[in-house]
Amino acid sequence: MTFSDAWADVEVRHAATADRKFLSLFDDTGRADTFRCDTSDMRLDYSKTNIDAETRDALLALAEAADVAAHRDAMFSGQKINQTEGRAVLHTALRNLDGGPVLVDGTDVMPGVLDTLGRMGVFADEIRSSHITNVVNIGIGGSDLGPAMAVQALSPYHDGPAVHFVSNVDAADVSDTLRGLDPKTTLVIVASKTFTTVETMTNARTARAWMSEGGGDPGTQFAALSTSEDGTSQFGIPPERVFGFEDWVGGRYSLWGPIGLSLMIGIGRRGFMAFLRGGQAMDLHFQAAQGAENMPLMHALVGIWHNQFCGHATRAVLPYDQRLGQLPAYFQQLEMESNGKSVRMDGSDVPVHTGPVVWGAPGTNGQHAFYQLIHQGTRTIPCEFMIAAQGHEPDLEHHHHLLVANCLAQSEALMRGRSTDEARVLMREKGFEGAELDRQAAHRVFSGNRPSVTLAYPKLDPFVLGQIIALYEHRVFVEGVILGINSFDQWGVELGKELATALQPVVEGAQTADGKDGSTQALVDFVQRHRVP
Ligand code: F6P
C-alpha cells in the first residue's frame, strides 16, 4: 500500500468515528486487555481513546507504508539518517552494554563508548570518595535538562555529593546556585557538546572566577563533557578530566553518555548502569516487538492519531510522580526540538501539522491549576498520565494510594464526563429548581469523550526511568518518520542565536540600533534608559 493510501485510510477511520462516544468501546469487555502494550514490567494503556481495532490496523498500515522498521534499523545500525548534518544517530550505542559492534563509516564505535563509560565510572568513584561535597553541572538544553530531570527523578538512590544545575545566562541562576557553596569543595562540570554555547561558556567563566577568588582550584576542580577537544583544552581543562563523545549523539539524546556524569556521581556507577540497562531493554523491545505489541510504535501511532488526524494541537504530560517534575520540560525539548519542523527530509513542505505543543506538570498539583481547562475547556487535550504502582515511602503508603486514585480518577472523568441529566440530579439534590436548576446544572456538565493514555510502572527506579526515556525517544523518532521529517537537527534555534550575537553590542551601547525594526529600537532604548548608570 502506498503511504498516501494508508494516510487516506486513517482519515476515513477518523471521519467514520469522530462523533462516537468512545466509552461505548468498553462494551467489548476485553478492550482493556487488547488496547495496551506491555514490556516485562511496564504497561501503556491506550484503551481510553477512540481507537478501535480497525483504526489501529489502519495506523499500523500507515507505519508500515512509512517503512518505520527500515528507518529504525537504519538508525540502530549507524547509517547517517540525520541527513541535513550528515550524521549517524546513535545514542542507542551509549546503552548497548553487551550488544554487538556498531559501525560508523566502517569503524566499531563500541570500544570507544565502553572506554569512556569506564573512565566516567572511575572518575565518579573518585569524586564520591573525595572531599567534594557539591557538584555543579553547567550546561543548557540537552546538556542540562536530561541530567537535571534524572537527578531529581532518582533522588531516593542519591548517595553522592549534592548535585546542582546552572543553565540560564541570567546571572540569577549562577549566583543563586553558587551562593552558599564552598569553592574549595565544589566540582564544576562544564557540559556542552559544542563547547561554544554562549550561555554555558559565560556561566563557566563566572564559576571559574568564583572558584579562584574563593580559594578553590579550577585546575583540578573543573571537568568537561564535550565533543570538542579544542574547546575544552582552550578553556584549560586537562584531558584526563574531559569526557568526550561523538557528533552522532544529539544534544537532547545525550543523557546516556558523558552528559550523564552528574547523575552517575549522584547515584553511583551501579545505579547509572541500571539506568542504561533500562534504556537498552526498551531498545531491544523496540527492535523485536511486532506491530501492536510494540510500545514505542503504538505510543507514536496514538500520538499521530490525536495530533494529525483528530487535530489536537497540544499534548499534556502528567506524571503522578513528584520526582518527575522536570519530565515535561525534558519532553518539551525531546519532542518539540525534534519534530517541530515545517519541511520534510527532501526539503519539501510538510503538508500537515507536525509536532504537537508538549506541556504538563505533576499530578496532583496540576489538578488544582490547569485541569479545569482539560476537563471543561473548549479544546481537547490528549493527556499522558504516568503512575508507579509503588512509591518510595512505605511508611506513607496512604499518600500513594491517594495519588493512584487521583490519577485513575482523572482519566476516568475525562472519558466518562457528566451528562446534563446527571448534573440536574445533583443540583436538584442541592435544592435548586426551575431555571436556576438548569443554569447551575449547565456549569456542572462535563462533555467527557476526552482521550488519555496511562503509562504504569512498578516503581521509579533507575531501570524504569531508563525505559521511560528510551520509550519517548523512540516514540518521537517514529512520529518523525511518519511525518517524513528529520528529527535530529534543530536549525530553528539558529536565527535567534545569530540575532542575539548581533544585538549584544547594541545592548551594551557599543553600536547603535540603526537598521533594527522600530519595536526592537524602542525596547533597546527603554532598557538603556532604565539601567543603573
Ligand atoms: O540551541 C539548541 C541546542 O543546540 C540544543 O540542541 C542543545 O541541547 C543545546 O543547544 C546545548 O548545546 P551544547 O551542548 O552544544 O552546549
Coordinates of C-alpha atoms and ligand atoms in Angstrom, one line a residue:
M1 CA 0.0 0.0 0.0
T2 CA 1.3 3.5 -0.8
F3 CA 1.8 6.0 2.0
S4 CA -0.9 8.3 0.7
D5 CA -3.4 5.4 0.5
A6 CA -2.6 4.4 4.1
W7 CA -2.9 8.0 5.2
A8 CA -6.3 8.3 3.5
D9 CA -7.5 5.1 5.2
V10 CA -6.8 6.6 8.6
E11 CA -8.6 9.8 7.6
V12 CA -11.6 7.6 6.6
R13 CA -11.5 6.0 10.0
H14 CA -11.4 9.3 11.7
A15 CA -14.4 10.6 9.7
A16 CA -16.3 7.4 10.4
T17 CA -15.8 7.5 14.2
A18 CA -15.3 11.2 15.1
D19 CA -18.8 11.6 16.6
R20 CA -18.7 8.4 18.6
K21 CA -18.5 8.4 22.4
F22 CA -15.6 6.0 22.9
L23 CA -16.8 4.9 26.3
S24 CA -19.1 2.6 24.3
L25 CA -16.0 0.8 23.1
F26 CA -15.8 -0.8 26.5
D27 CA -18.9 -2.8 25.7
D28 CA -16.2 -5.1 24.5
T29 CA -15.2 -6.4 27.9
G30 CA -11.8 -7.4 26.6
R31 CA -10.9 -3.9 25.4
A32 CA -8.6 -3.0 28.4
D33 CA -6.6 -6.2 27.7
T34 CA -6.4 -5.6 24.0
F35 CA -5.7 -1.9 23.7
R36 CA -2.5 -1.8 25.7
C37 CA 1.2 -2.7 25.3
D38 CA 3.3 -4.4 27.9
T39 CA 7.0 -4.7 28.3
S40 CA 8.4 -7.0 31.0
D41 CA 7.4 -4.5 33.7
M42 CA 5.6 -1.5 32.2
R43 CA 2.2 -1.0 30.7
L44 CA 0.9 1.6 28.2
D45 CA -2.9 1.6 28.3
Y46 CA -4.4 3.4 25.4
S47 CA -7.9 1.9 25.7
K48 CA -9.3 5.3 26.8
T49 CA -9.1 6.7 23.3
N50 CA -11.3 6.5 20.3
I51 CA -9.0 3.9 18.6
D52 CA -10.8 0.7 17.7
A53 CA -9.4 -2.4 16.1
E54 CA -10.0 -1.1 12.5
T55 CA -8.4 2.2 13.3
R56 CA -5.4 0.5 14.9
D57 CA -5.0 -1.7 11.9
A58 CA -5.1 1.4 9.7
L59 CA -2.5 3.1 11.9
L60 CA -0.2 0.1 11.8
A61 CA -0.6 0.0 8.0
L62 CA 0.5 3.7 7.9
A63 CA 3.6 2.8 9.9
E64 CA 4.3 0.0 7.5
A65 CA 3.8 2.3 4.5
A66 CA 6.2 4.8 6.1
D67 CA 8.7 1.9 6.5
V68 CA 9.3 2.6 10.1
A69 CA 11.0 -0.7 10.6
A70 CA 13.6 0.0 7.9
H71 CA 14.2 3.5 9.3
R72 CA 14.6 2.1 12.8
D73 CA 17.1 -0.5 11.6
A74 CA 19.0 2.2 9.7
M75 CA 19.2 4.2 13.0
F76 CA 20.4 1.3 15.1
S77 CA 23.0 0.2 12.5
G78 CA 24.7 3.6 12.3
Q79 CA 23.5 4.9 9.0
K80 CA 23.6 8.6 8.5
I81 CA 19.9 9.2 9.0
N82 CA 20.5 12.8 10.1
Q83 CA 20.8 13.9 6.6
T84 CA 20.9 17.6 7.0
E85 CA 24.0 17.3 9.2
G86 CA 25.4 14.2 7.5
R87 CA 25.5 12.3 10.8
A88 CA 24.6 8.9 12.2
V89 CA 22.1 8.9 15.2
L90 CA 23.5 6.5 17.8
H91 CA 22.5 7.5 21.3
T92 CA 21.4 3.8 21.4
A93 CA 25.1 2.8 21.2
L94 CA 25.7 4.5 24.6
R95 CA 23.5 1.9 26.2
N96 CA 24.4 -1.0 24.0
L97 CA 26.1 -2.5 27.0
D98 CA 26.6 -6.1 25.9
G99 CA 25.4 -5.7 22.4
G100 CA 27.4 -6.3 19.3
P101 CA 29.6 -3.9 17.3
V102 CA 28.0 -0.7 15.9
L103 CA 29.7 0.6 12.8
V104 CA 30.0 4.2 11.7
D105 CA 31.9 4.6 8.5
G106 CA 33.2 1.0 8.9
T107 CA 34.6 1.5 12.4
D108 CA 33.1 0.0 15.5
V109 CA 32.2 2.7 17.9
M110 CA 31.6 0.4 20.9
P111 CA 35.2 0.2 22.2
G112 CA 35.3 4.0 22.5
V113 CA 31.8 4.1 24.1
L114 CA 32.8 1.5 26.7
D115 CA 36.1 3.1 27.4
T116 CA 34.6 6.4 28.1
L117 CA 31.9 4.8 30.3
G118 CA 34.7 3.1 32.2
R119 CA 36.6 6.4 32.7
M120 CA 33.4 8.1 33.9
G121 CA 32.9 5.3 36.4
V122 CA 36.5 5.7 37.8
F123 CA 36.1 9.5 38.0
A124 CA 32.7 9.2 39.6
D125 CA 34.1 6.8 42.2
E126 CA 37.0 9.2 42.9
I127 CA 34.7 12.2 43.4
R128 CA 32.2 10.3 45.6
S129 CA 35.1 9.3 47.9
S130 CA 36.8 12.7 47.8
H131 CA 36.4 15.9 49.8
I132 CA 33.9 17.2 47.1
T133 CA 30.6 18.0 48.7
N134 CA 28.8 19.7 45.8
V135 CA 28.8 19.2 42.1
V136 CA 27.6 22.0 39.7
N137 CA 26.7 21.0 36.2
I138 CA 26.8 24.0 33.9
G139 CA 25.0 23.3 30.6
I140 CA 21.8 24.2 28.8
G141 CA 19.2 22.4 26.7
G142 CA 20.2 18.8 26.3
S143 CA 23.3 19.3 28.4
D144 CA 21.1 20.3 31.3
L145 CA 17.5 19.1 31.0
G146 CA 18.3 15.4 31.0
P147 CA 20.7 15.2 33.9
A148 CA 18.6 17.7 35.9
M149 CA 15.4 15.7 35.3
A150 CA 17.1 12.4 36.1
V151 CA 18.9 13.6 39.3
Q152 CA 15.5 14.7 40.7
A153 CA 13.7 11.6 39.5
L154 CA 16.2 9.3 41.2
S155 CA 16.8 11.2 44.4
P156 CA 15.9 8.1 46.6
Y157 CA 19.1 6.5 45.1
H158 CA 21.3 9.6 45.6
D159 CA 24.1 8.9 47.9
G160 CA 26.9 11.0 46.4
P161 CA 27.7 14.7 46.7
A162 CA 24.8 17.1 46.2
V163 CA 24.3 18.0 42.5
H164 CA 23.1 21.4 41.2
F165 CA 22.4 22.7 37.8
V166 CA 23.1 26.1 36.2
S167 CA 21.7 26.7 32.7
N168 CA 20.3 30.2 32.2
V169 CA 22.6 33.0 31.1
D170 CA 20.6 35.1 33.6
A171 CA 23.1 35.9 36.3
A172 CA 20.4 35.0 38.8
D173 CA 20.9 31.3 38.0
V174 CA 24.6 31.0 38.6
S175 CA 24.5 33.5 41.6
D176 CA 21.7 31.7 43.4
T177 CA 23.3 28.3 42.8
L178 CA 26.9 29.2 43.9
R179 CA 25.8 31.2 46.9
G180 CA 26.3 29.0 49.9
L181 CA 28.6 26.5 48.2
D182 CA 32.2 26.2 49.2
P183 CA 34.6 26.9 46.3
K184 CA 37.2 24.6 47.8
T185 CA 34.8 21.6 47.9
T186 CA 32.8 22.1 44.7
L187 CA 33.4 20.3 41.4
V188 CA 32.2 22.2 38.3
I189 CA 31.3 20.2 35.3
V190 CA 31.0 22.1 32.1
A191 CA 28.6 20.2 29.9
S192 CA 28.4 21.3 26.3
K193 CA 28.5 19.2 23.2
T194 CA 29.9 22.0 21.1
F195 CA 31.7 24.0 23.9
T196 CA 30.7 27.2 22.1
T197 CA 27.2 27.7 23.6
V198 CA 27.3 31.3 24.9
E199 CA 25.2 30.7 28.0
T200 CA 27.3 27.8 29.1
M201 CA 30.6 29.4 28.4
T202 CA 29.6 32.6 30.1
N203 CA 28.4 30.7 33.2
A204 CA 31.6 28.5 33.1
R205 CA 33.8 31.6 33.2
T206 CA 31.8 33.1 36.0
A207 CA 32.1 29.9 38.0
R208 CA 35.8 29.7 37.3
A209 CA 36.3 33.2 38.7
W210 CA 34.2 32.4 41.7
M211 CA 36.3 29.3 42.4
S212 CA 39.6 31.1 42.0
E213 CA 38.5 34.0 44.2
G214 CA 37.2 31.7 46.8
G215 CA 40.4 29.7 47.2
G216 CA 39.4 26.7 45.1
D217 CA 41.5 25.3 42.3
P218 CA 39.8 25.3 38.8
G219 CA 42.9 23.4 37.6
T220 CA 41.7 20.3 39.5
Q221 CA 38.0 21.1 40.2
F222 CA 36.7 21.5 36.7
A223 CA 35.7 18.7 34.4
A224 CA 34.2 18.9 30.8
L225 CA 31.8 16.9 28.8
S226 CA 32.1 17.7 25.1
T227 CA 32.8 16.6 21.6
S228 CA 35.2 19.5 21.2
E229 CA 38.8 18.7 22.3
D230 CA 40.0 22.1 21.1
G231 CA 37.3 23.9 23.1
T232 CA 38.0 22.1 26.4
S233 CA 41.7 22.4 26.1
Q234 CA 41.5 26.2 25.3
F235 CA 39.3 26.5 28.4
G236 CA 42.2 24.9 30.4
I237 CA 40.6 21.6 31.4
P238 CA 43.2 18.8 31.2
P239 CA 42.4 15.8 29.0
E240 CA 42.1 13.4 32.0
R241 CA 39.0 15.3 33.1
V242 CA 37.4 15.6 29.7
F243 CA 34.8 13.0 28.8
G244 CA 34.3 13.1 25.1
F245 CA 31.5 11.9 22.8
E246 CA 30.9 11.9 19.1
D247 CA 28.7 14.0 16.9
W248 CA 26.4 11.1 16.4
V249 CA 24.9 11.8 19.9
G250 CA 22.4 14.6 19.6
G251 CA 22.2 17.0 22.5
R252 CA 18.7 16.1 23.6
Y253 CA 19.6 12.4 23.4
S254 CA 22.9 12.7 25.3
L255 CA 22.0 11.8 28.9
W256 CA 23.1 8.3 28.3
G257 CA 26.8 9.2 27.9
P258 CA 29.2 11.7 29.4
I259 CA 26.4 14.3 29.8
G260 CA 25.0 11.9 32.4
L261 CA 28.2 12.2 34.6
S262 CA 26.5 14.4 37.3
L263 CA 23.8 11.7 37.6
M264 CA 26.5 9.0 37.9
I265 CA 28.2 10.9 40.6
G266 CA 25.0 11.3 42.4
I267 CA 23.6 7.8 42.3
G268 CA 26.8 5.9 41.7
R269 CA 28.1 3.7 38.9
R270 CA 25.7 0.8 39.6
G271 CA 22.6 3.0 39.5
F272 CA 23.8 4.6 36.3
M273 CA 24.4 1.2 34.7
A274 CA 20.8 0.1 35.7
F275 CA 19.6 3.3 34.0
L276 CA 21.5 2.4 30.9
R277 CA 20.1 -1.2 31.1
G278 CA 16.6 0.2 31.2
G279 CA 17.2 2.2 28.0
Q280 CA 18.8 -0.9 26.4
A281 CA 15.8 -3.0 27.4
M282 CA 13.5 -0.6 25.6
D283 CA 15.8 -0.6 22.5
L284 CA 15.6 -4.4 22.4
H285 CA 11.8 -4.3 22.8
F286 CA 11.5 -1.6 20.1
Q287 CA 13.5 -3.7 17.7
A288 CA 11.8 -7.0 18.4
A289 CA 8.2 -6.5 19.3
Q290 CA 5.8 -6.9 16.4
G291 CA 3.0 -4.5 15.4
A292 CA 0.6 -3.7 18.2
E293 CA 2.9 -5.3 20.7
N294 CA 5.5 -2.6 20.2
M295 CA 5.2 0.1 22.9
P296 CA 7.1 3.0 21.2
L297 CA 5.4 2.3 17.9
M298 CA 1.9 2.2 19.4
H299 CA 2.6 5.3 21.6
A300 CA 3.7 7.1 18.4
L301 CA 0.6 6.0 16.5
V302 CA -1.7 7.1 19.2
G303 CA 0.1 10.5 19.2
I304 CA -0.2 10.8 15.4
W305 CA -3.9 9.9 15.6
H306 CA -4.6 12.6 18.1
N307 CA -2.4 15.3 16.6
Q308 CA -2.5 14.8 12.8
F309 CA -5.9 13.1 12.4
C310 CA -8.0 14.4 15.3
G311 CA -6.3 17.8 15.1
H312 CA -5.5 18.1 18.8
A313 CA -2.6 20.6 18.8
T314 CA -1.2 20.0 22.2
R315 CA -0.3 17.1 24.4
A316 CA -0.2 17.1 28.2
V317 CA 2.4 15.1 30.1
L318 CA 1.0 14.4 33.5
P319 CA 3.3 12.3 35.7
Y320 CA 1.7 11.4 39.0
D321 CA 5.2 11.3 40.4
Q322 CA 6.5 14.4 42.1
R323 CA 10.1 13.4 41.3
L324 CA 9.2 13.5 37.6
G325 CA 8.6 17.2 38.0
Q326 CA 11.1 18.1 35.3
L327 CA 10.0 15.4 32.8
P328 CA 7.5 17.7 31.0
A329 CA 10.4 20.2 30.3
Y330 CA 12.7 17.4 29.2
F331 CA 10.0 16.1 26.9
Q332 CA 9.4 19.5 25.5
Q333 CA 12.9 19.6 24.2
L334 CA 12.9 16.0 23.1
E335 CA 9.6 16.3 21.2
M336 CA 9.5 19.9 20.1
E337 CA 13.1 20.3 19.1
S338 CA 12.9 17.0 17.3
N339 CA 9.6 17.3 15.5
G340 CA 8.9 21.0 15.4
K341 CA 9.7 21.3 11.7
S342 CA 8.0 22.5 8.6
V343 CA 9.9 20.8 5.8
R344 CA 10.5 17.1 5.1
M345 CA 13.8 15.4 4.7
D346 CA 13.8 16.3 0.9
G347 CA 13.2 20.0 1.6
S348 CA 9.5 20.0 0.5
D349 CA 6.9 21.4 2.9
V350 CA 5.2 19.0 5.3
P351 CA 1.5 19.0 4.2
V352 CA 0.2 18.5 7.7
H353 CA 0.9 19.9 11.1
T354 CA 4.0 18.4 12.8
G355 CA 5.0 18.1 16.4
P356 CA 2.4 19.0 19.0
V357 CA 2.9 21.5 21.8
V358 CA 4.0 19.5 24.8
W359 CA 3.4 20.7 28.2
G360 CA 2.4 19.5 31.7
A361 CA 3.2 19.3 35.4
P362 CA 3.0 16.6 38.0
G363 CA -0.3 15.5 39.5
T364 CA -1.9 16.1 41.8
N365 CA -0.7 19.7 41.6
G366 CA -1.9 20.3 38.1
Q367 CA -5.4 19.3 39.1
H368 CA -5.6 22.4 41.2
A369 CA -4.3 24.6 38.4
F370 CA -4.9 23.8 34.8
Y371 CA -7.1 20.7 34.8
Q372 CA -10.2 22.9 34.7
L373 CA -9.4 23.6 31.1
I374 CA -8.6 20.0 30.4
H375 CA -12.0 18.9 31.7
Q376 CA -14.3 21.6 30.6
G377 CA -12.4 23.8 28.2
T378 CA -13.4 24.1 24.5
R379 CA -10.2 22.3 23.3
T380 CA -9.5 18.6 23.6
I381 CA -6.1 18.0 25.2
P382 CA -4.9 14.4 24.9
C383 CA -3.4 13.5 28.3
E384 CA -0.5 11.2 29.0
F385 CA -0.7 10.0 32.6
M386 CA 2.1 8.2 34.4
I387 CA 1.9 6.3 37.6
A388 CA 4.0 4.0 39.7
A389 CA 2.5 1.0 41.5
Q390 CA 4.8 1.7 44.4
G391 CA 6.2 4.9 45.9
H392 CA 9.5 5.2 47.8
E393 CA 7.9 6.0 51.1
P394 CA 6.5 2.7 52.5
D395 CA 5.6 4.5 55.8
L396 CA 3.4 6.8 53.9
E397 CA 1.6 4.4 51.7
H398 CA -1.8 6.1 52.2
H399 CA -0.3 9.1 50.3
H400 CA 0.5 6.8 47.4
H401 CA -3.0 5.3 47.4
L402 CA -4.4 8.8 47.2
L403 CA -2.0 9.6 44.3
V404 CA -3.0 6.5 42.4
A405 CA -6.7 7.1 43.0
N406 CA -6.4 10.7 41.7
C407 CA -4.5 9.6 38.6
L408 CA -7.0 7.0 37.6
A409 CA -9.9 9.2 38.5
Q410 CA -8.7 11.9 36.1
S411 CA -8.6 9.6 33.1
E412 CA -12.0 8.1 34.0
A413 CA -13.5 11.6 34.4
L414 CA -12.1 12.7 31.1
M415 CA -13.6 9.7 29.3
R416 CA -16.9 9.4 31.1
G417 CA -17.7 13.1 31.8
R418 CA -21.0 14.0 33.4
S419 CA -24.2 14.4 31.4
T420 CA -26.8 17.2 31.7
D421 CA -29.2 14.7 33.3
E422 CA -26.7 13.7 35.9
A423 CA -25.8 17.3 36.6
R424 CA -29.5 18.1 37.0
V425 CA -30.0 15.3 39.5
L426 CA -27.0 16.7 41.5
M427 CA -28.4 20.2 41.5
R428 CA -31.9 19.1 42.4
E429 CA -30.4 17.2 45.4
K430 CA -28.9 20.6 46.4
G431 CA -32.3 22.2 46.4
F432 CA -32.2 24.1 43.0
E433 CA -35.3 24.3 40.9
G434 CA -36.6 25.6 37.6
A435 CA -34.4 28.0 35.5
E436 CA -31.8 28.2 38.3
L437 CA -31.5 24.4 38.4
D438 CA -30.8 24.5 34.6
R439 CA -28.3 27.3 34.9
Q440 CA -26.4 25.6 37.8
A441 CA -26.5 22.2 36.1
A442 CA -25.0 23.6 32.9
H443 CA -21.9 24.5 34.8
R444 CA -21.5 21.0 36.2
V445 CA -21.7 19.2 32.8
F446 CA -18.5 17.5 31.6
S447 CA -18.6 16.6 27.9
G448 CA -16.3 13.6 28.5
N449 CA -15.0 11.7 25.5
R450 CA -11.6 13.2 26.1
P451 CA -8.8 10.8 25.4
S452 CA -5.8 9.8 27.5
V453 CA -3.1 7.2 27.8
T454 CA -1.7 5.9 31.0
L455 CA 1.9 4.6 31.4
A456 CA 2.1 2.4 34.6
Y457 CA 5.3 1.1 36.0
P458 CA 6.3 -0.7 39.2
K459 CA 8.5 1.9 40.8
L460 CA 10.5 4.9 39.6
D461 CA 14.0 3.3 39.9
P462 CA 16.9 3.7 37.5
F463 CA 16.0 0.8 35.3
V464 CA 12.4 2.1 34.9
L465 CA 13.5 5.6 34.2
G466 CA 15.8 4.4 31.5
Q467 CA 12.9 2.6 29.9
I468 CA 10.6 5.6 30.1
I469 CA 13.2 7.9 28.5
A470 CA 14.0 5.5 25.7
L471 CA 10.3 4.8 25.1
Y472 CA 9.7 8.5 24.5
E473 CA 12.9 8.9 22.3
H474 CA 11.6 6.1 20.1
R475 CA 8.1 7.4 20.1
V476 CA 9.4 10.8 18.8
F477 CA 11.5 9.0 16.2
V478 CA 8.6 7.0 14.8
E479 CA 6.4 10.1 14.7
G480 CA 9.2 11.9 12.8
V481 CA 9.5 9.0 10.3
I482 CA 5.7 9.1 9.6
L483 CA 5.8 12.8 9.1
G484 CA 8.9 12.4 6.8
I485 CA 11.0 14.9 8.8
N486 CA 14.5 14.8 10.2
S487 CA 14.0 14.6 14.0
F488 CA 17.7 15.0 14.7
D489 CA 18.6 18.5 13.6
Q490 CA 17.5 21.8 15.1
W491 CA 18.0 24.6 12.6
G492 CA 15.1 26.5 14.2
V493 CA 17.2 27.7 17.1
E494 CA 19.9 29.3 15.0
L495 CA 18.3 32.5 13.8
G496 CA 17.6 33.7 17.3
K497 CA 21.2 32.9 18.3
E498 CA 22.6 34.9 15.4
L499 CA 20.5 37.9 16.1
A500 CA 21.3 37.8 19.9
T501 CA 25.0 37.8 19.0
A502 CA 24.5 40.8 16.7
L503 CA 22.3 42.6 19.4
Q504 CA 24.8 42.2 22.2
P505 CA 27.0 45.2 21.3
V506 CA 23.8 47.2 20.6
V507 CA 22.5 46.5 24.1
E508 CA 25.9 47.3 25.6
G509 CA 25.8 50.6 23.8
A510 CA 28.9 50.0 21.6
Q511 CA 26.7 50.1 18.5
T512 CA 23.5 51.9 17.6
A513 CA 20.3 50.1 16.9
D514 CA 20.1 51.7 13.4
G515 CA 18.6 49.3 10.9
K516 CA 16.6 47.4 13.5
D517 CA 12.8 47.5 13.4
G518 CA 11.1 50.2 15.5
S519 CA 10.0 47.8 18.2
T520 CA 13.5 46.5 18.8
Q521 CA 14.9 50.0 18.8
A522 CA 12.4 51.2 21.3
L523 CA 13.0 48.3 23.6
V524 CA 16.8 48.7 23.5
D525 CA 16.2 52.4 24.3
F526 CA 14.0 51.6 27.2
V527 CA 16.5 49.1 28.7
Q528 CA 19.4 51.6 28.2
R529 CA 17.5 54.4 29.8
H530 CA 16.4 52.4 32.8
R531 CA 19.6 50.7 33.7
V532 CA 21.8 51.6 36.6
P533 CA 24.2 54.3 35.3
Ligands
F6P1 O1 20.4 25.6 20.9 C1 19.9 24.4 20.9 C2 21.0 23.4 21.3 O2 21.9 23.2 20.3 C3 20.4 22.1 21.8 O3 20.1 21.2 20.7 C4 21.4 21.6 22.7 O4 21.0 20.6 23.5 C5 21.8 22.9 23.4 O5 21.7 23.9 22.4 C6 23.1 22.9 24.1 O6 24.2 22.7 23.2 P1 25.6 22.4 23.7 O7 25.5 21.1 24.4 O8 26.5 22.3 22.5 O9 26.1 23.5 24.6

